[in-house]
mmCIF file of N, CA and C in Angstrom:
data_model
loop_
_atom_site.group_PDB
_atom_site.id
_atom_site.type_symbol
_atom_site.label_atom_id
_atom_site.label_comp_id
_atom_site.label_asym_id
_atom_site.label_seq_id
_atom_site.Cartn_x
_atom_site.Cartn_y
_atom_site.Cartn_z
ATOM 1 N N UNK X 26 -1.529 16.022 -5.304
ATOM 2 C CA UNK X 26 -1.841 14.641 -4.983
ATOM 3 C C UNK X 26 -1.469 14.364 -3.548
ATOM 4 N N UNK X 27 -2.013 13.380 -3.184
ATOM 5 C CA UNK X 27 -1.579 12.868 -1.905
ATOM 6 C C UNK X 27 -3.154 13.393 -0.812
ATOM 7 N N UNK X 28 -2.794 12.366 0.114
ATOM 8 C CA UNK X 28 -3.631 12.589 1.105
ATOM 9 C C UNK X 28 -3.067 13.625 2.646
ATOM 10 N N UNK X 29 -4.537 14.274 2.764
ATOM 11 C CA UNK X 29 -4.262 15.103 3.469
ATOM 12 C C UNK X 29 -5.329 15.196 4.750
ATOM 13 N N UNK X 30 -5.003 16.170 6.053
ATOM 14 C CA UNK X 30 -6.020 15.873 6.676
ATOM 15 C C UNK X 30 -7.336 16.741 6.512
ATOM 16 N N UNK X 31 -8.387 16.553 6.644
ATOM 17 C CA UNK X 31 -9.886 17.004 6.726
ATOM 18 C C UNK X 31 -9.561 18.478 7.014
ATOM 19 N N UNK X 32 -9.142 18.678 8.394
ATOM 20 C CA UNK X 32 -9.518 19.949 8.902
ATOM 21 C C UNK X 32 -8.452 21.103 8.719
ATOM 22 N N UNK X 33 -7.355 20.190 7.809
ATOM 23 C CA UNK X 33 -6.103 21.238 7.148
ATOM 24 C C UNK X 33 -6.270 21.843 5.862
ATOM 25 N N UNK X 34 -7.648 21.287 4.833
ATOM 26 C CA UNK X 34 -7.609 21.415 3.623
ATOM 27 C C UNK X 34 -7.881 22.720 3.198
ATOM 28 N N UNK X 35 -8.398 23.600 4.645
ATOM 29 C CA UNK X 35 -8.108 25.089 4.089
ATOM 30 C C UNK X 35 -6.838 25.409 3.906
ATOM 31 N N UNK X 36 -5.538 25.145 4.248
ATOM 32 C CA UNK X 36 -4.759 25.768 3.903
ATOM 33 C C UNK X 36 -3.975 25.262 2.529
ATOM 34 N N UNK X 37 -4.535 24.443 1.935
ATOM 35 C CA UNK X 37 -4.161 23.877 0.285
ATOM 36 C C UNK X 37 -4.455 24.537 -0.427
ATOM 37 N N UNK X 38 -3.361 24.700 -1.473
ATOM 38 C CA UNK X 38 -3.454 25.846 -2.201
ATOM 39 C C UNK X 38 -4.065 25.183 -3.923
ATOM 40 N N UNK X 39 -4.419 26.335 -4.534
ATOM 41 C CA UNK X 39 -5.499 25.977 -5.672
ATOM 42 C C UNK X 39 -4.518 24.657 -6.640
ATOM 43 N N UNK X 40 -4.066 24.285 -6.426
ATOM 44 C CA UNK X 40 -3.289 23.471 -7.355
ATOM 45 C C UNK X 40 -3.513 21.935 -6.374
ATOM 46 N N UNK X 41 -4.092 21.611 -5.424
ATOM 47 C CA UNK X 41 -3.930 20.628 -4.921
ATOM 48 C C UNK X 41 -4.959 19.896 -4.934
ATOM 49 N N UNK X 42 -5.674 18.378 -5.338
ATOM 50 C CA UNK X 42 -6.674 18.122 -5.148
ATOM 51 C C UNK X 42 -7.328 18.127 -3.948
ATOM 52 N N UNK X 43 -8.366 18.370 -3.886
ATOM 53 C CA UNK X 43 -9.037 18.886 -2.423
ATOM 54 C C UNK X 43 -10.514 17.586 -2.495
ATOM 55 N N UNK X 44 -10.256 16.761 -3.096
ATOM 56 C CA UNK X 44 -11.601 15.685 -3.847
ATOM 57 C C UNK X 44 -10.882 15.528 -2.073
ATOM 58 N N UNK X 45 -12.692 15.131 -1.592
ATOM 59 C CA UNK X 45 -13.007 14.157 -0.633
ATOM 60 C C UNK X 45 -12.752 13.422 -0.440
ATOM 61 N N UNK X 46 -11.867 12.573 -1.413
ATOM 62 C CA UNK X 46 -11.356 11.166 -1.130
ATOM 63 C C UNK X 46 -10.211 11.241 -0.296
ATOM 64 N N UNK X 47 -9.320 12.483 -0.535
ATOM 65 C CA UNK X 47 -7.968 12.686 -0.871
ATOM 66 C C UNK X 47 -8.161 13.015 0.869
ATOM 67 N N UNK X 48 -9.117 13.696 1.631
ATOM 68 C CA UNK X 48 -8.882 13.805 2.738
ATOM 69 C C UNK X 48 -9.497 12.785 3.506
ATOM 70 N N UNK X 49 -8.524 13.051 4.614
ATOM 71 C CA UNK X 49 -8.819 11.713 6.287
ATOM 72 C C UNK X 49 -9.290 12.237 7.335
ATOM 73 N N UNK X 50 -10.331 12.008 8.261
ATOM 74 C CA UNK X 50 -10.113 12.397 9.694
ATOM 75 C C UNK X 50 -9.441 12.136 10.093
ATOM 76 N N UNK X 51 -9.043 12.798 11.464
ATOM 77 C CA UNK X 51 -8.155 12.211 12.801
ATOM 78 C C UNK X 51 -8.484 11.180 12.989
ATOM 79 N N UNK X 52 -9.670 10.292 12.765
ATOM 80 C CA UNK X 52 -9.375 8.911 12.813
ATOM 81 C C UNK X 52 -8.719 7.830 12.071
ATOM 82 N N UNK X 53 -9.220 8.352 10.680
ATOM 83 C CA UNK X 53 -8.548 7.944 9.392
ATOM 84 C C UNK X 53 -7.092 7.616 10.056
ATOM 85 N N UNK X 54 -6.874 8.998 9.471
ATOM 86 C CA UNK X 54 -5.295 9.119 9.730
ATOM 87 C C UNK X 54 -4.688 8.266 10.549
ATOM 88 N N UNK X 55 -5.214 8.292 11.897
ATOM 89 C CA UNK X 55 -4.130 8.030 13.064
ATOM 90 C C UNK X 55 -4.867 6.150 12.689
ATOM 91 N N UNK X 56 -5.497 5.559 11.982
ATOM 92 C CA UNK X 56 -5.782 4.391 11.893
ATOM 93 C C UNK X 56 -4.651 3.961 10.717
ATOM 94 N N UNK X 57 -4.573 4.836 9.608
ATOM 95 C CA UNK X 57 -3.365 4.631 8.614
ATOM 96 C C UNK X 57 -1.972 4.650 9.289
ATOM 97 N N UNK X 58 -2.054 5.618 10.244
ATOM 98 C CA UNK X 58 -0.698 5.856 11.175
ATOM 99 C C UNK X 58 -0.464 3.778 11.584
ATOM 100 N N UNK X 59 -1.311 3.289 12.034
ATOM 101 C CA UNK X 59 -1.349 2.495 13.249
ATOM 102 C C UNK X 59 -0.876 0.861 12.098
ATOM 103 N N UNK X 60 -2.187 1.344 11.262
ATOM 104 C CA UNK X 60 -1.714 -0.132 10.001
ATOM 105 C C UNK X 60 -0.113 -0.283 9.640
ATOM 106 N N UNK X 61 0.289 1.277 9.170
ATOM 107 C CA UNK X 61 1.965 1.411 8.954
ATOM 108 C C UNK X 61 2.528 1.098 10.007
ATOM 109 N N UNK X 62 2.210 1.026 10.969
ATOM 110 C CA UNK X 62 3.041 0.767 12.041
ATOM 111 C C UNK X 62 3.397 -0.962 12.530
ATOM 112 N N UNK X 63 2.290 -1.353 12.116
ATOM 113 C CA UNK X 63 1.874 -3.178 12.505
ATOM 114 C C UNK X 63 2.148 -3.863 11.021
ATOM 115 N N UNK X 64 2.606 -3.050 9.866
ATOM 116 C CA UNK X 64 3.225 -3.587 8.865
ATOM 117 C C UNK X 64 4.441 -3.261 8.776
ATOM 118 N N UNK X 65 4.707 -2.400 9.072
ATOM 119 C CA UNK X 65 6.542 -2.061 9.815
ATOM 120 C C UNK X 65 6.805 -2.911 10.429
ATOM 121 N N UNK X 66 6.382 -3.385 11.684
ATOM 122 C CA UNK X 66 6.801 -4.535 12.346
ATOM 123 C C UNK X 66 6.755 -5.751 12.126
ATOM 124 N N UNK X 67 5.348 -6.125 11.345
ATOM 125 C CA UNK X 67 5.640 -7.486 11.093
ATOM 126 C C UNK X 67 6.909 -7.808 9.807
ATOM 127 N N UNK X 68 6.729 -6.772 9.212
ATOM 128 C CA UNK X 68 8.078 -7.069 8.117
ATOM 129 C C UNK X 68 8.976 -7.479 8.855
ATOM 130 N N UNK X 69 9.431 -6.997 9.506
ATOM 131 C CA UNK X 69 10.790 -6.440 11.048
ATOM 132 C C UNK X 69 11.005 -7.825 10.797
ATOM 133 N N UNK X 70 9.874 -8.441 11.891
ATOM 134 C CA UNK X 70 9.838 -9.574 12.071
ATOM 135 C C UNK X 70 10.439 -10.417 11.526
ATOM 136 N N UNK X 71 9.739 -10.435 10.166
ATOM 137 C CA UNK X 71 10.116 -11.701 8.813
ATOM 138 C C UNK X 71 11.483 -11.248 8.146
ATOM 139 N N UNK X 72 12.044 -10.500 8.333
ATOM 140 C CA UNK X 72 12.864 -10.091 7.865
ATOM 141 C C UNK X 72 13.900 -10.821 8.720
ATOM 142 N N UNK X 73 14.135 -10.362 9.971
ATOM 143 C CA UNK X 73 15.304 -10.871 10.903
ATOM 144 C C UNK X 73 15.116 -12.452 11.132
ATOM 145 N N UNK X 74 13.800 -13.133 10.862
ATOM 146 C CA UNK X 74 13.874 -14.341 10.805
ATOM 147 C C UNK X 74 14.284 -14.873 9.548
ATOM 148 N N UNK X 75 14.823 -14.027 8.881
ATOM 149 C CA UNK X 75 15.125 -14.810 7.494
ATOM 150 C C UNK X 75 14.179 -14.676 6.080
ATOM 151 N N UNK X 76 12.957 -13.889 6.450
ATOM 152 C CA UNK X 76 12.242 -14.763 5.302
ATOM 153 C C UNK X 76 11.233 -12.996 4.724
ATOM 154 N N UNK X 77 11.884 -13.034 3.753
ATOM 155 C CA UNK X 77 11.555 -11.523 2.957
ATOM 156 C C UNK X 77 11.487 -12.157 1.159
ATOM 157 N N UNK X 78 9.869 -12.053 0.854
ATOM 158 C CA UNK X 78 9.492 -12.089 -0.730
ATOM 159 C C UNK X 78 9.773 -10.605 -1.077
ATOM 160 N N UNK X 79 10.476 -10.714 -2.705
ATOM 161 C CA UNK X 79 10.717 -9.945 -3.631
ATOM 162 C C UNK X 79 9.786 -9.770 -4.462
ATOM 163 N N UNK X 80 8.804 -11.093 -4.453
ATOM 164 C CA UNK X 80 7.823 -10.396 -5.276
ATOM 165 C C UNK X 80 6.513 -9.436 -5.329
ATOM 166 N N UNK X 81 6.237 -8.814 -6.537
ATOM 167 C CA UNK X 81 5.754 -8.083 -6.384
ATOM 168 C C UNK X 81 4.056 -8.447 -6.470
ATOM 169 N N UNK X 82 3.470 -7.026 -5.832
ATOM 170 C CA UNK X 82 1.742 -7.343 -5.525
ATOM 171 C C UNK X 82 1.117 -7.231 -6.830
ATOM 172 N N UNK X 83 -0.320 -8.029 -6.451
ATOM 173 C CA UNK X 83 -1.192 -8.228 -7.396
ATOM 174 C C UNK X 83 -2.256 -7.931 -7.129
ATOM 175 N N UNK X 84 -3.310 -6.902 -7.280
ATOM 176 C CA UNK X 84 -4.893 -6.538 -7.407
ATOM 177 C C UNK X 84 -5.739 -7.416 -7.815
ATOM 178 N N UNK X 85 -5.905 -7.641 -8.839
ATOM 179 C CA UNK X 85 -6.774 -9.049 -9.405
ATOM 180 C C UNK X 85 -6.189 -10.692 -9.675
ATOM 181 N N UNK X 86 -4.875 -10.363 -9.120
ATOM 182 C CA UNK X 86 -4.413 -12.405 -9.942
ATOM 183 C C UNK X 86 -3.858 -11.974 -10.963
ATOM 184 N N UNK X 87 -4.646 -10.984 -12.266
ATOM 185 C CA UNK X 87 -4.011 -11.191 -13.343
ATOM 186 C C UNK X 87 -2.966 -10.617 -13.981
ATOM 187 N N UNK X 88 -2.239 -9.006 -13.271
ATOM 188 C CA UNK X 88 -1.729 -8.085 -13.690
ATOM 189 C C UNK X 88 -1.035 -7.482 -12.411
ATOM 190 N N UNK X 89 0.251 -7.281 -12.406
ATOM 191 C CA UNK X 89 1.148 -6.417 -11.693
ATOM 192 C C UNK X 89 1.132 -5.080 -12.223
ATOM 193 N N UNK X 90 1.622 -4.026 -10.982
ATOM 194 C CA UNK X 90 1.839 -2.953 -11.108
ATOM 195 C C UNK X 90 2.816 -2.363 -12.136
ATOM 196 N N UNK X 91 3.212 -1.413 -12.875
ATOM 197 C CA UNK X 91 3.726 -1.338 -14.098
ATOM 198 C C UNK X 91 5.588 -0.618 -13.586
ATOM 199 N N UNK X 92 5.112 -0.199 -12.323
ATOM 200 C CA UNK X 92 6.509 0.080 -12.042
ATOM 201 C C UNK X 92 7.261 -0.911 -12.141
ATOM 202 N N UNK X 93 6.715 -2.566 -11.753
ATOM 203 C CA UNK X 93 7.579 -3.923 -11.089
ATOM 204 C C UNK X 93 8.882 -3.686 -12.095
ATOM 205 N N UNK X 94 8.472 -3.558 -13.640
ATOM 206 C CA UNK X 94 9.198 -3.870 -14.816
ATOM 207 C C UNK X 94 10.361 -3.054 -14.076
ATOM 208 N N UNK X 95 10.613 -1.864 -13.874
ATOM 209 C CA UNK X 95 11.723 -1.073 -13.701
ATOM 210 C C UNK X 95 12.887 -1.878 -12.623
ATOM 211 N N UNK X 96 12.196 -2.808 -11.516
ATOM 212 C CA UNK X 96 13.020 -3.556 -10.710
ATOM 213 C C UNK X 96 13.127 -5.402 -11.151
ATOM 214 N N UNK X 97 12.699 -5.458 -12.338
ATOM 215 C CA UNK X 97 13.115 -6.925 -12.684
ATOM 216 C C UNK X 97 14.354 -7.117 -12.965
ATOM 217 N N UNK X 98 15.470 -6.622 -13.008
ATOM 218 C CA UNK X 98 16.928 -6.928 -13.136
ATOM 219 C C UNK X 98 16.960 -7.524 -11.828
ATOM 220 N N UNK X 99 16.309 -6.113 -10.615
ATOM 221 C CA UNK X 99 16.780 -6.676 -9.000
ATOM 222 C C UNK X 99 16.042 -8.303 -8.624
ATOM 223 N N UNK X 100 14.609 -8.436 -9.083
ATOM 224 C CA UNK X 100 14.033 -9.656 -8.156
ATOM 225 C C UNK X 100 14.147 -10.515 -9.465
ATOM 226 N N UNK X 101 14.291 -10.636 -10.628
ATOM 227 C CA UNK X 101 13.893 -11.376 -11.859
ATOM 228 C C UNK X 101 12.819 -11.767 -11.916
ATOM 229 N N UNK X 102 11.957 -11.136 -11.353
ATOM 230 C CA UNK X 102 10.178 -11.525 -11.555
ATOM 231 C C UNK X 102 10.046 -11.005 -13.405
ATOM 232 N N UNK X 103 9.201 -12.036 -13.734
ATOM 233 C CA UNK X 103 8.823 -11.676 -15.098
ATOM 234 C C UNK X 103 7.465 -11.973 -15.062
ATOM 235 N N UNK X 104 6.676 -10.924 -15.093
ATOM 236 C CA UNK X 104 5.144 -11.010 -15.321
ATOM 237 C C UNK X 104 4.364 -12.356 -16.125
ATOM 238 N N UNK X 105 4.856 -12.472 -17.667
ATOM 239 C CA UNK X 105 4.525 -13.868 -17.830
ATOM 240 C C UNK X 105 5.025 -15.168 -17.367
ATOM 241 N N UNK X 106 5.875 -15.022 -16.898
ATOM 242 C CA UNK X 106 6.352 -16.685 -16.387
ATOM 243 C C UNK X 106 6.255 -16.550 -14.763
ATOM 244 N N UNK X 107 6.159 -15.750 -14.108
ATOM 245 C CA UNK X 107 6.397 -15.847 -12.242
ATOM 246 C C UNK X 107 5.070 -15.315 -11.750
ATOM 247 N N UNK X 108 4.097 -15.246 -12.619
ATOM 248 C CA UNK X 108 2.814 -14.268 -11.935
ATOM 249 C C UNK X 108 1.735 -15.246 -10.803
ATOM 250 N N UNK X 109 1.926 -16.382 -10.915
ATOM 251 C CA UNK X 109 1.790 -17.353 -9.726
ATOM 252 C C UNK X 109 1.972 -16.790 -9.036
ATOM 253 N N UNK X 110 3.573 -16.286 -8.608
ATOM 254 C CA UNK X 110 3.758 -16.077 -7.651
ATOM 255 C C UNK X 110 3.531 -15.041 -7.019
ATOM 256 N N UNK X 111 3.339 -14.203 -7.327
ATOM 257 C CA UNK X 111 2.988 -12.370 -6.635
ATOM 258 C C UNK X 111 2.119 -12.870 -5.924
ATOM 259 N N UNK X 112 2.402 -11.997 -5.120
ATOM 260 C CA UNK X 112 1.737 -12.059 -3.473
ATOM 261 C C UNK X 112 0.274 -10.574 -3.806
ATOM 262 N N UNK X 113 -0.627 -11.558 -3.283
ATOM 263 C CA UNK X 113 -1.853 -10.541 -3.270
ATOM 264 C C UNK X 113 -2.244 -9.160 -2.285
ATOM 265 N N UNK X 114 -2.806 -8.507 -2.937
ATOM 266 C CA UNK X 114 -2.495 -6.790 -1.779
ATOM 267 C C UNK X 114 -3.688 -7.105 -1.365
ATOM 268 N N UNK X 115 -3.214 -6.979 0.543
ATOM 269 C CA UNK X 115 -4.713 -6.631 1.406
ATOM 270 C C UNK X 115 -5.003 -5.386 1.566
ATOM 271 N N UNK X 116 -6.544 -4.962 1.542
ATOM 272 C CA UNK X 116 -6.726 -4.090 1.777
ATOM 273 C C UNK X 116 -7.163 -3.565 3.351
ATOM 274 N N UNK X 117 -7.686 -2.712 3.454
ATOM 275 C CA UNK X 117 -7.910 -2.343 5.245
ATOM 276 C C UNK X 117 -9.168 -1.841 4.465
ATOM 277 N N UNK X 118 -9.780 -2.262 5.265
ATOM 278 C CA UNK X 118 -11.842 -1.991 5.125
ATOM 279 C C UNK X 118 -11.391 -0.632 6.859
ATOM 280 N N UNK X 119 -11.953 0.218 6.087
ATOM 281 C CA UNK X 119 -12.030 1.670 6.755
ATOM 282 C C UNK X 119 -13.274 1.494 7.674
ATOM 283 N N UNK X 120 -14.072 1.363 7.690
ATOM 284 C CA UNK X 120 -15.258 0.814 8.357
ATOM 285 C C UNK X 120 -14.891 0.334 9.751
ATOM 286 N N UNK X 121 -14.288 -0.444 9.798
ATOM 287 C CA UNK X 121 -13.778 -1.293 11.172
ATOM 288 C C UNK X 121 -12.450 -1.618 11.387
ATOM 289 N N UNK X 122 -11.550 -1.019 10.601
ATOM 290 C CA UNK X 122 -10.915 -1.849 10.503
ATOM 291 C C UNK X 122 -9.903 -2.795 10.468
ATOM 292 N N UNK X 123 -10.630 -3.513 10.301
ATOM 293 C CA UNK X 123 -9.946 -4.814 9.517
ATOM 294 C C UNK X 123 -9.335 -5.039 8.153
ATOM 295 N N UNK X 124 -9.051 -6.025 7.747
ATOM 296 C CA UNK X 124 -8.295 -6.558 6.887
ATOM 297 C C UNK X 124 -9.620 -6.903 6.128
ATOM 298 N N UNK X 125 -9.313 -6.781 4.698
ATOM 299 C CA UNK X 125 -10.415 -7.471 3.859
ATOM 300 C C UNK X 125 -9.177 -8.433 2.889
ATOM 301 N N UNK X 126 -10.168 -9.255 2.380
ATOM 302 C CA UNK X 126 -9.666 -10.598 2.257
ATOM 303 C C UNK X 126 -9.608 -10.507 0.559
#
């Protein structure tokens, strides 16, 4: 599992998925490099100003990720009563990109 680059996938060995999805160009990549980098910082940001959500992301509105359960002691998010609140996951449109909404 995991993503890898395009022009390294000869050296993956038979146990690794090699699906097309799983690989990036040098553009890919160094564009994933660049998003991690401008979400590193803006956290930075919100963080030293004070202001960091615990809660966890949401794909459709209706359902959190299944790990969250394992850290509800830490944030006390409870899927049926706090799901208002989860903060929605942006995605990055590969195309250009940008942020999709």
């Amino acid at each position: 599992q995991g993503l890898f680059l395009e022009k390294e996938s000869s050296y993956l060995g038979e146990f690794c998925n090699k699906n097309k999805a799983n690989q990036l160009t040098d553009e890919e990549f160094q564009l994933l490099l660049d998003y991690n980098a401008y979400l590193y910082k803006k956290a930075a940001e919100k963080i030293l100003a004070g202001r960091f959500a615990i809660n966890p992301y949401t794909e459709n509105g209706r359902s959190i990720a299944p790990y969250v359960q394992q850290h509800q002691a830490i944030t006390g998010f409870e899927a049926n009563y706090h799901l208002g609140q989860a903060r929605f996951l942006e995605k990055l449109d590969l195309a250009d990109g940008k942020r999709l909404v």
